[in-house]
Amino acid sequence: MIERARHVPLRLVPWDPSDIATAIEEIVVDALDHFDNEGFWPAHPLDDLRKSGNSSVYLGASGVIWALDYLHRAGATKSRHDFSPVLSQLLERTRVEMQSFGDYAKHGSLLFGDLGTALVMMRLEPTQAIADIVHARVNANMELPVRELMWGLPGSMLACIHMAEMTDEARWRATFEAQAKQLLDDLKDTAGVPIWTQDLYGAQRQYLGPVHGFARNMIPLIRGWNWLSEDQRARIADVARRTLSAHAHRSDRGISWRAAVDGKNLYCQHCHGAPGMVTTFADAPFTSPEFEDMLLGGGKTTWEAGPLAKGSNLCHGTGGNGYAFLKLQRRTGDAVWLERARAFAMTAVAQCRETRDQLGRGRYSLWTGDIGLAVYLWHCLTLAPVFPTVDVF
């Protein structure tokens, strides 16, 4: 149920709001100190794409710039930098990087492509021209059967929600509704259980988690609930309950889910496993006794497993797992989940500092690095469990 080698013991450090604020500032200042107008940020040895200057939202400069701006806007830090001079270069760099993905470059990508970078530009320096780029890239995904967050329709639908919040233009809802219909039309019963099949990098698999799989496709449908018909809402609520239940692995240590229907590993991290499933579905505007038990069971597994050995990051680290506790606290009102979120925060701070001391610098990416942790720490202080780029942009 829990792969012990993937986890480390919880640090027995009491919750300290002042140290959390200090840790946020350390991360922000370190990121600003290592920024370069031409090369952006250096790559980290632990990241798969080891070329410095990556510009994507997931792994590169777009995500770090967004987070630094967000933390300043939110009041988490007074430190800031004017990134305006590099925004156009950032967009062009993302487009060049996309060429290495072949035909995928024809479509919008929230986390790896110019769709996400254009969203960052809309947040920092909104113009009609950039809004039109976002709209074009969103529409380019209508023909891409990926059905996952990084590349496909779920990312485009989230972009529509974020753009509607920024611009209040009617076209975002219209596009979202068309893509929601297509996404739901692609949902098929497999052995009596509704599931999507992901078509990614030349392979077809039925993933379950909140980056590549079932949960990720559910996120924009939950976030865009008010834009759906009553029939669509009823179907989504029914499908979520049945599919989660059918694929749940239960034990006395809680509940978890495999990365894919045909998978073997029961990971316990945001991208695959119980933490991400809880973070996704704790926002659901529907319920049932079994559904609530599954959420609590997923939270229990996340706590029993403990912090992650991979470090403090969001995607597959201690900070990302902590969002499951924050969202359970909001859903249930039970203070124990906040205590657990903050316990993970203190451990994640220690992990981050130790790794930075070893290498002499931080890890500069939103989903896999230190700045994503800083956002999580801020949410532990403010009790605002909104996951970066998914719930807030």
Short mmCIF file of C-alpha atoms in Angstrom, two decimals:
data_model
loop_
_atom_site.label_atom_id
_atom_site.label_comp_id
_atom_site.label_asym_id
_atom_site.label_seq_id
_atom_site.Cartn_x
_atom_site.Cartn_y
_atom_site.Cartn_z
CA MET A 1 0.00 0.00 0.00
CA ILE A 2 2.85 2.41 0.84
CA GLU A 3 6.31 2.11 -0.75
CA ARG A 4 8.50 3.03 2.20
CA ALA A 5 11.59 3.77 0.10
CA ARG A 6 9.74 6.72 -1.45
CA HIS A 7 9.12 8.41 1.90
CA VAL A 8 11.09 9.88 4.79
CA PRO A 9 10.19 10.47 8.44
CA LEU A 10 8.30 13.60 9.42
CA ARG A 11 10.53 16.20 11.08
CA LEU A 12 9.30 16.84 14.61
CA VAL A 13 9.46 20.62 14.27
CA PRO A 14 6.64 22.73 15.78
CA TRP A 15 4.66 25.01 13.50
CA ASP A 16 6.36 28.40 13.36
CA PRO A 17 4.62 31.09 11.25
CA SER A 18 7.61 33.43 11.44
CA ASP A 19 9.96 30.74 10.15
CA ILE A 20 7.51 29.96 7.33
CA ALA A 21 7.51 33.64 6.33
CA THR A 22 11.31 33.61 6.46
CA ALA A 23 11.46 30.50 4.30
CA ILE A 24 9.20 32.11 1.68
CA GLU A 25 11.45 35.16 1.54
CA GLU A 26 14.58 32.99 1.31
CA ILE A 27 13.14 31.19 -1.71
CA VAL A 28 12.01 34.40 -3.41
CA VAL A 29 15.32 36.22 -2.87
CA ASP A 30 17.33 33.21 -4.04
CA ALA A 31 15.25 33.00 -7.23
CA LEU A 32 15.62 36.72 -7.95
CA ASP A 33 19.37 36.59 -7.27
CA HIS A 34 19.86 33.80 -9.84
CA PHE A 35 17.69 35.26 -12.62
CA ASP A 36 19.38 36.21 -15.88
CA ASN A 37 17.69 38.16 -18.69
CA GLU A 38 19.12 35.87 -21.36
CA GLY A 39 19.35 32.48 -19.70
CA PHE A 40 16.47 32.88 -17.21
CA TRP A 41 17.34 30.29 -14.55
CA PRO A 42 19.89 27.45 -14.42
CA ALA A 43 18.61 23.89 -14.67
CA HIS A 44 18.62 21.68 -11.62
CA PRO A 45 20.36 18.27 -11.54
CA LEU A 46 17.16 16.59 -10.36
CA ASP A 47 15.03 17.82 -13.28
CA ASP A 48 14.66 15.63 -16.35
CA LEU A 49 15.13 18.45 -18.86
CA ARG A 50 18.63 19.50 -17.80
CA LYS A 51 19.11 22.37 -20.23
CA SER A 52 19.27 25.77 -18.54
CA GLY A 53 16.90 28.49 -19.68
CA ASN A 54 13.77 26.35 -19.99
CA SER A 55 10.76 28.65 -20.38
CA SER A 56 7.72 26.47 -19.65
CA VAL A 57 5.16 26.85 -16.87
CA TYR A 58 5.83 23.37 -15.53
CA LEU A 59 9.63 23.30 -15.43
CA GLY A 60 10.90 26.71 -16.45
CA ALA A 61 10.85 30.49 -16.35
CA SER A 62 7.14 31.06 -17.07
CA GLY A 63 6.14 29.17 -13.94
CA VAL A 64 8.74 30.86 -11.74
CA ILE A 65 7.81 34.33 -13.02
CA TRP A 66 4.13 33.63 -12.42
CA ALA A 67 4.81 32.44 -8.85
CA LEU A 68 7.05 35.39 -8.00
CA ASP A 69 4.38 37.78 -9.26
CA TYR A 70 1.63 35.86 -7.42
CA LEU A 71 3.50 35.92 -4.10
CA HIS A 72 4.06 39.66 -4.43
CA ARG A 73 0.42 40.34 -5.38
CA ALA A 74 -0.81 38.18 -2.51
CA GLY A 75 1.34 40.00 0.05
CA ALA A 76 3.66 37.09 0.82
CA THR A 77 6.75 39.11 -0.10
CA LYS A 78 7.75 42.70 -0.79
CA SER A 79 10.56 41.57 -3.08
CA ARG A 80 9.81 41.89 -6.76
CA HIS A 81 11.37 42.24 -10.19
CA ASP A 82 10.09 43.84 -13.40
CA PHE A 83 9.97 40.97 -15.89
CA SER A 84 8.35 43.07 -18.64
CA PRO A 85 11.53 43.29 -20.76
CA VAL A 86 11.78 39.49 -21.12
CA LEU A 87 8.13 38.54 -21.71
CA SER A 88 8.22 38.59 -25.51
CA GLN A 89 11.50 36.65 -25.46
CA LEU A 90 9.89 34.19 -23.06
CA LEU A 91 7.06 33.52 -25.52
CA GLU A 92 9.41 33.01 -28.45
CA ARG A 93 11.64 30.72 -26.40
CA THR A 94 8.65 28.55 -25.49
CA ARG A 95 7.66 28.26 -29.13
CA VAL A 96 11.17 27.17 -30.08
CA GLU A 97 11.24 24.58 -27.29
CA MET A 98 7.88 23.22 -28.47
CA GLN A 99 9.40 22.26 -31.84
CA SER A 100 11.22 19.38 -30.17
CA PHE A 101 7.84 17.78 -29.47
CA GLY A 102 6.98 17.37 -33.16
CA ASP A 103 3.29 17.54 -34.04
CA TYR A 104 2.48 18.59 -30.48
CA ALA A 105 3.82 22.05 -31.38
CA LYS A 106 0.72 22.60 -33.53
CA HIS A 107 -1.47 22.61 -30.43
CA GLY A 108 -1.75 24.55 -27.20
CA SER A 109 -0.09 23.25 -24.05
CA LEU A 110 -0.83 24.72 -20.64
CA LEU A 111 2.26 23.44 -18.86
CA PHE A 112 4.85 22.98 -21.65
CA GLY A 113 3.82 25.34 -24.45
CA ASP A 114 3.06 28.89 -25.42
CA LEU A 115 -0.52 28.65 -24.13
CA GLY A 116 0.77 28.68 -20.55
CA THR A 117 3.37 31.34 -21.28
CA ALA A 118 0.74 33.58 -22.89
CA LEU A 119 -1.43 33.17 -19.78
CA VAL A 120 1.48 34.39 -17.65
CA MET A 121 1.83 37.38 -19.97
CA MET A 122 -1.90 38.11 -19.63
CA ARG A 123 -1.50 38.16 -15.86
CA LEU A 124 1.54 40.46 -15.90
CA GLU A 125 0.83 42.68 -18.93
CA PRO A 126 -2.60 41.97 -20.44
CA THR A 127 -3.27 43.00 -24.04
CA GLN A 128 -5.88 42.04 -26.61
CA ALA A 129 -3.17 40.58 -28.83
CA ILE A 130 -2.04 38.17 -26.10
CA ALA A 131 -5.66 37.25 -25.32
CA ASP A 132 -6.10 36.37 -29.00
CA ILE A 133 -3.01 34.15 -28.87
CA VAL A 134 -4.47 32.30 -25.88
CA HIS A 135 -7.77 31.84 -27.70
CA ALA A 136 -6.07 30.52 -30.83
CA ARG A 137 -3.98 28.03 -28.86
CA VAL A 138 -6.98 26.87 -26.84
CA ASN A 139 -8.92 26.19 -30.02
CA ALA A 140 -5.97 24.34 -31.52
CA ASN A 141 -6.55 21.61 -28.92
CA MET A 142 -9.97 20.67 -30.29
CA GLU A 143 -8.28 18.11 -32.55
CA LEU A 144 -5.74 16.74 -30.08
CA PRO A 145 -6.89 13.46 -28.44
CA VAL A 146 -4.50 13.70 -25.49
CA ARG A 147 -7.09 14.28 -22.75
CA GLU A 148 -4.64 15.29 -20.01
CA LEU A 149 -3.48 18.46 -18.27
CA MET A 150 -0.04 19.13 -19.69
CA TRP A 151 -0.98 18.98 -23.36
CA GLY A 152 -4.66 18.52 -24.01
CA LEU A 153 -8.25 19.60 -23.47
CA PRO A 154 -8.21 19.83 -19.63
CA GLY A 155 -5.43 22.41 -19.78
CA SER A 156 -7.26 24.37 -22.47
CA MET A 157 -10.48 24.34 -20.46
CA LEU A 158 -8.65 25.63 -17.38
CA ALA A 159 -7.14 28.37 -19.54
CA CYS A 160 -10.68 29.39 -20.53
CA ILE A 161 -11.69 29.64 -16.87
CA HIS A 162 -8.63 31.71 -16.01
CA MET A 163 -9.13 33.99 -19.02
CA ALA A 164 -12.80 34.53 -18.17
CA GLU A 165 -11.72 35.67 -14.71
CA MET A 166 -9.17 38.06 -16.25
CA THR A 167 -11.21 39.47 -19.16
CA ASP A 168 -14.92 38.68 -18.64
CA GLU A 169 -15.23 37.93 -22.39
CA ALA A 170 -18.04 35.61 -23.49
CA ARG A 171 -15.84 33.65 -25.91
CA TRP A 172 -14.12 31.78 -23.09
CA ARG A 173 -17.33 30.20 -21.85
CA ALA A 174 -18.37 29.28 -25.38
CA THR A 175 -15.06 27.52 -26.03
CA PHE A 176 -15.14 25.81 -22.64
CA GLU A 177 -18.64 24.46 -23.29
CA ALA A 178 -17.60 23.03 -26.66
CA GLN A 179 -14.53 21.36 -25.16
CA ALA A 180 -16.46 20.04 -22.15
CA LYS A 181 -18.90 18.35 -24.53
CA GLN A 182 -16.05 16.81 -26.48
CA LEU A 183 -14.29 15.65 -23.31
CA LEU A 184 -17.44 14.03 -21.95
CA ASP A 185 -18.19 12.43 -25.32
CA ASP A 186 -14.75 10.79 -25.13
CA LEU A 187 -15.56 9.22 -21.75
CA LYS A 188 -16.19 5.51 -22.32
CA ASP A 189 -17.26 2.59 -20.15
CA THR A 190 -14.54 -0.01 -19.67
CA ALA A 191 -15.80 -3.13 -17.97
CA GLY A 192 -18.77 -1.09 -16.76
CA VAL A 193 -16.62 1.70 -15.27
CA PRO A 194 -16.33 5.10 -17.01
CA ILE A 195 -12.75 6.05 -17.87
CA TRP A 196 -10.80 8.13 -20.36
CA THR A 197 -7.99 6.68 -22.46
CA GLN A 198 -4.98 9.00 -22.74
CA ASP A 199 -3.18 9.14 -26.09
CA LEU A 200 0.23 10.46 -25.10
CA TYR A 201 3.67 10.18 -26.70
CA GLY A 202 2.49 7.41 -29.01
CA ALA A 203 1.03 5.22 -26.26
CA GLN A 204 -2.51 4.72 -25.03
CA ARG A 205 -3.15 4.18 -21.33
CA GLN A 206 -5.93 4.79 -18.84
CA TYR A 207 -4.28 6.95 -16.21
CA LEU A 208 -6.12 7.87 -13.01
CA GLY A 209 -4.21 10.76 -11.46
CA PRO A 210 -4.49 14.56 -11.53
CA VAL A 211 -1.80 15.31 -14.12
CA HIS A 212 -2.24 12.74 -16.87
CA GLY A 213 -5.47 10.96 -16.06
CA PHE A 214 -9.07 10.69 -14.95
CA ALA A 215 -8.79 13.12 -12.05
CA ARG A 216 -7.14 15.73 -14.23
CA ASN A 217 -9.97 15.62 -16.75
CA MET A 218 -12.40 16.09 -13.89
CA ILE A 219 -10.68 19.25 -12.61
CA PRO A 220 -11.89 21.69 -15.31
CA LEU A 221 -15.35 20.14 -15.16
CA ILE A 222 -15.46 20.80 -11.40
CA ARG A 223 -13.92 24.27 -11.77
CA GLY A 224 -16.34 25.17 -14.56
CA TRP A 225 -19.38 23.69 -12.81
CA ASN A 226 -21.54 26.77 -13.39
CA TRP A 227 -20.97 26.51 -17.15
CA LEU A 228 -22.32 22.95 -17.38
CA SER A 229 -25.85 21.71 -18.00
CA GLU A 230 -27.80 19.85 -15.33
CA ASP A 231 -27.42 16.60 -17.29
CA GLN A 232 -23.66 17.08 -17.51
CA ARG A 233 -23.41 17.78 -13.78
CA ALA A 234 -25.41 14.68 -12.92
CA ARG A 235 -23.22 12.53 -15.15
CA ILE A 236 -19.98 13.94 -13.73
CA ALA A 237 -21.10 13.34 -10.14
CA ASP A 238 -22.14 9.79 -10.95
CA VAL A 239 -18.97 9.01 -12.90
CA ALA A 240 -16.67 10.44 -10.22
CA ARG A 241 -18.20 8.34 -7.46
CA ARG A 242 -18.28 5.10 -9.47
CA THR A 243 -14.81 5.35 -10.99
CA LEU A 244 -13.07 6.35 -7.77
CA SER A 245 -14.76 3.50 -5.93
CA ALA A 246 -14.02 0.90 -8.59
CA HIS A 247 -10.30 1.68 -8.62
CA ALA A 248 -9.76 2.36 -4.91
CA HIS A 249 -7.31 0.16 -3.01
CA ARG A 250 -8.39 -0.10 0.62
CA SER A 251 -6.45 -1.14 3.70
CA ASP A 252 -6.30 -0.31 7.39
CA ARG A 253 -3.84 2.46 6.44
CA GLY A 254 -6.32 4.25 4.22
CA ILE A 255 -7.24 4.34 0.53
CA SER A 256 -5.09 4.86 -2.54
CA TRP A 257 -5.22 4.60 -6.32
CA ARG A 258 -2.72 3.32 -8.86
CA ALA A 259 -1.18 5.62 -11.45
CA ALA A 260 -3.07 3.79 -14.21
CA VAL A 261 -5.79 1.17 -14.44
CA ASP A 262 -3.20 -1.39 -15.59
CA GLY A 263 -0.46 -0.05 -13.30
CA LYS A 264 1.28 -1.89 -10.49
CA ASN A 265 2.67 0.87 -8.26
CA LEU A 266 0.66 2.60 -5.56
CA TYR A 267 2.54 5.88 -5.51
CA CYS A 268 1.61 8.45 -2.88
CA GLN A 269 2.32 11.83 -4.48
CA HIS A 270 0.33 14.58 -6.13
CA CYS A 271 0.76 13.43 -9.72
CA HIS A 272 -0.06 9.78 -8.99
CA GLY A 273 -1.89 8.40 -5.97
CA ALA A 274 -4.03 9.40 -3.01
CA PRO A 275 -2.80 12.99 -2.41
CA GLY A 276 -3.64 14.21 -5.89
CA MET A 277 -6.97 12.41 -5.94
CA VAL A 278 -7.94 14.08 -2.67
CA THR A 279 -6.72 17.49 -3.84
CA THR A 280 -8.80 17.10 -7.00
CA PHE A 281 -12.06 15.80 -5.58
CA ALA A 282 -12.15 17.69 -2.27
CA ASP A 283 -13.41 20.62 -4.37
CA ALA A 284 -16.28 18.60 -5.83
CA PRO A 285 -19.73 20.22 -5.50
CA PHE A 286 -21.33 16.83 -4.91
CA THR A 287 -21.16 14.21 -2.19
CA SER A 288 -22.27 10.86 -0.83
CA PRO A 289 -21.25 8.95 2.30
CA GLU A 290 -18.91 6.67 0.32
CA PHE A 291 -17.41 9.62 -1.55
CA GLU A 292 -16.57 11.40 1.70
CA ASP A 293 -15.09 8.21 3.14
CA MET A 294 -12.84 7.87 0.09
CA LEU A 295 -11.56 11.42 0.51
CA LEU A 296 -10.83 10.85 4.19
CA GLY A 297 -9.22 7.50 3.39
CA GLY A 298 -6.97 9.16 0.82
CA GLY A 299 -6.00 11.78 3.39
CA LYS A 300 -5.20 9.05 5.90
CA THR A 301 -2.93 7.27 3.42
CA THR A 302 -1.12 10.53 2.63
CA TRP A 303 -0.45 11.10 6.32
CA GLU A 304 0.52 7.49 7.04
CA ALA A 305 2.99 7.53 4.13
CA GLY A 306 4.71 10.67 5.38
CA PRO A 307 6.84 13.24 3.50
CA LEU A 308 8.39 12.30 0.19
CA ALA A 309 12.02 11.40 -0.34
CA LYS A 310 12.03 13.27 -3.67
CA GLY A 311 11.99 16.57 -1.82
CA SER A 312 9.74 19.51 -1.11
CA ASN A 313 8.17 20.22 -4.51
CA LEU A 314 4.56 20.16 -5.71
CA CYS A 315 4.41 17.49 -8.39
CA HIS A 316 6.01 14.61 -6.51
CA GLY A 317 7.15 16.12 -3.24
CA THR A 318 6.11 16.94 0.30
CA GLY A 319 4.58 20.33 -0.53
CA GLY A 320 2.27 18.91 -3.17
CA ASN A 321 1.01 16.22 -0.81
CA GLY A 322 0.24 18.88 1.78
CA TYR A 323 -2.45 20.40 -0.42
CA ALA A 324 -4.57 17.30 0.20
CA PHE A 325 -4.66 18.20 3.90
CA LEU A 326 -5.45 21.87 3.24
CA LYS A 327 -8.35 20.95 1.01
CA LEU A 328 -9.69 18.40 3.48
CA GLN A 329 -9.58 21.04 6.21
CA ARG A 330 -11.69 23.34 4.06
CA ARG A 331 -14.13 20.58 3.13
CA THR A 332 -14.56 19.06 6.59
CA GLY A 333 -13.74 21.90 8.99
CA ASP A 334 -11.63 19.43 10.98
CA ALA A 335 -8.56 21.18 12.42
CA VAL A 336 -6.51 17.96 12.35
CA TRP A 337 -6.02 18.38 8.60
CA LEU A 338 -4.59 21.86 9.03
CA GLU A 339 -2.21 20.55 11.69
CA ARG A 340 -1.03 17.90 9.22
CA ALA A 341 -0.66 20.40 6.38
CA ARG A 342 1.51 22.57 8.59
CA ALA A 343 3.55 19.61 9.82
CA PHE A 344 4.33 18.75 6.19
CA ALA A 345 5.18 22.42 5.59
CA MET A 346 7.82 22.45 8.34
CA THR A 347 9.37 19.24 6.99
CA ALA A 348 9.32 20.60 3.44
CA VAL A 349 11.13 23.76 4.57
CA ALA A 350 13.87 21.63 6.13
CA GLN A 351 14.16 19.55 2.95
CA CYS A 352 14.35 22.66 0.77
CA ARG A 353 17.03 24.31 2.89
CA GLU A 354 19.18 21.19 3.06
CA THR A 355 19.12 20.71 -0.72
CA ARG A 356 19.86 24.39 -1.34
CA ASP A 357 22.80 24.26 1.08
CA GLN A 358 24.20 21.18 -0.67
CA LEU A 359 24.11 22.76 -4.14
CA GLY A 360 24.64 26.40 -3.25
CA ARG A 361 21.42 27.47 -4.99
CA GLY A 362 17.79 26.56 -5.28
CA ARG A 363 15.65 24.63 -7.76
CA TYR A 364 13.97 27.09 -10.10
CA SER A 365 10.69 25.67 -11.36
CA LEU A 366 7.07 25.91 -10.29
CA TRP A 367 5.96 22.29 -10.27
CA THR A 368 9.26 20.62 -9.34
CA GLY A 369 11.13 23.35 -7.49
CA ASP A 370 11.30 25.71 -4.55
CA ILE A 371 8.96 28.47 -5.72
CA GLY A 372 6.02 26.06 -5.80
CA LEU A 373 6.81 25.20 -2.20
CA ALA A 374 6.79 28.92 -1.34
CA VAL A 375 3.25 29.19 -2.69
CA TYR A 376 2.21 26.17 -0.59
CA LEU A 377 3.79 27.69 2.52
CA TRP A 378 1.85 30.91 1.92
CA HIS A 379 -1.38 28.94 1.67
CA CYS A 380 -0.59 27.19 4.95
CA LEU A 381 -0.35 30.64 6.53
CA THR A 382 -3.50 32.03 4.90
CA LEU A 383 -5.66 28.87 4.74
CA ALA A 384 -6.24 29.33 1.01
CA PRO A 385 -5.83 25.87 -0.53
CA VAL A 386 -5.65 26.79 -4.21
CA PHE A 387 -3.22 24.71 -6.26
CA PRO A 388 -0.98 26.82 -8.55
CA THR A 389 -1.91 26.98 -12.28
CA VAL A 390 -4.93 24.75 -11.62
CA ASP A 391 -7.03 26.63 -9.10
CA VAL A 392 -5.30 29.99 -9.46
CA PHE A 393 -3.36 31.64 -12.27
#
